[in-house]
Short mmCIF file of C-alpha atoms in Angstrom, two decimals:
data_model
loop_
_atom_site.label_atom_id
_atom_site.label_comp_id
_atom_site.label_asym_id
_atom_site.label_seq_id
_atom_site.Cartn_x
_atom_site.Cartn_y
_atom_site.Cartn_z
CA LYS A 984 2.35 10.30 4.36
CA HIS A 985 1.69 11.71 0.93
CA TRP A 986 -0.63 14.35 -0.47
CA GLY A 987 -1.99 14.28 -3.99
CA LYS A 988 -0.95 10.97 -5.56
CA THR A 989 1.41 8.31 -4.32
CA ASN A 990 3.70 6.94 -7.02
CA GLU A 991 5.09 3.49 -7.79
CA TRP A 992 7.97 3.89 -5.34
CA ALA A 993 5.56 2.85 -2.56
CA VAL A 994 4.74 -0.40 -4.37
CA GLN A 995 8.42 -1.05 -5.09
CA GLN A 996 9.27 -0.50 -1.42
CA ILE A 997 6.64 -3.03 -0.27
CA ASN A 998 7.85 -5.55 -2.87
CA GLU A 999 11.48 -5.18 -1.81
CA TYR A 1000 10.63 -5.74 1.85
CA ALA A 1001 8.36 -8.71 1.22
CA ASN A 1002 10.82 -10.34 -1.19
CA ALA A 1003 13.72 -9.93 1.24
CA GLU A 1004 11.72 -11.32 4.17
CA THR A 1005 10.26 -14.29 2.32
CA ALA A 1006 13.67 -15.20 0.96
CA THR A 1007 15.25 -15.29 4.42
CA GLU A 1008 12.44 -16.62 6.60
CA GLY A 1009 10.21 -18.61 4.28
CA TRP A 1010 7.16 -16.54 5.23
CA SER A 1011 4.57 -15.02 2.96
CA TYR A 1012 3.14 -11.53 3.37
CA GLU A 1013 0.07 -9.63 2.27
CA ARG A 1014 1.28 -6.65 0.29
CA TRP A 1015 -0.63 -3.45 1.07
CA VAL A 1016 0.22 0.19 0.52
CA VAL A 1017 -1.78 2.53 2.76
CA SER A 1018 -1.32 6.19 1.88
CA PHE A 1019 -3.01 9.36 3.09
CA ALA A 1020 -2.88 10.59 -0.50
CA ASP A 1021 -6.11 10.97 -2.42
CA ASP A 1022 -5.07 8.52 -5.13
CA PHE A 1023 -2.21 6.61 -6.72
CA THR A 1024 -0.47 7.35 -10.00
CA ASP A 1025 -1.27 5.21 -13.03
CA ALA A 1026 2.22 3.69 -12.81
CA ALA A 1027 1.62 2.70 -9.16
CA LYS A 1028 -1.74 1.14 -10.05
CA LYS A 1029 -0.24 -0.80 -12.95
CA LEU A 1030 2.65 -2.14 -10.86
CA ALA A 1031 0.30 -3.01 -7.99
CA VAL A 1032 -1.92 -5.06 -10.30
CA LYS A 1033 1.11 -6.81 -11.78
CA ASP A 1034 2.59 -7.64 -8.35
CA GLY A 1035 -0.62 -8.29 -6.41
CA VAL A 1036 -0.29 -5.28 -4.12
CA ILE A 1037 -3.45 -3.77 -2.60
CA LEU A 1038 -3.55 0.04 -2.74
CA ILE A 1039 -5.56 1.84 -0.05
CA SER A 1040 -6.05 5.61 -0.17
CA GLY A 1041 -6.45 7.74 2.93
CA LYS A 1042 -10.18 8.14 2.37
CA GLU A 1043 -10.66 4.41 1.86
CA PHE A 1044 -8.60 3.64 4.98
CA CYS A 1045 -10.69 6.07 7.01
CA LYS A 1046 -13.87 4.33 5.83
CA MET A 1047 -12.38 0.98 6.83
CA LEU A 1048 -11.66 2.28 10.34
CA VAL A 1049 -15.16 3.71 10.71
CA SER A 1050 -16.79 0.46 9.54
CA ALA A 1051 -14.69 -1.39 12.14
CA GLY A 1052 -15.94 0.99 14.85
CA VAL A 1053 -12.55 2.62 15.45
CA GLY A 1054 -13.43 6.28 14.81
CA GLN A 1055 -14.95 8.76 12.42
CA CYS A 1056 -13.76 10.53 9.27
#
C-alpha cells in the first residue's frame, strides 16, 4: 500500500516473481501492479512499458470494482 507515487521497485518485484515461477514451472503470468497510490513514477511507467507490466492505480482499481458491481468508491 503506497501513497503518492509507487516507484519501479513494484515492477521489479513482479518481474522477479514471474521470472522465477515461469522458469521453474513452465507457466506464464499476467504481470500487474495494483497500488493504492495516486500514480506511478516515470521510472516505473518506463519499466512497465518495457516489460509488459500493467500498472493500476488505486482510483483506477476502485473504478474497476464498481464497474464489476463489487462496491462503490
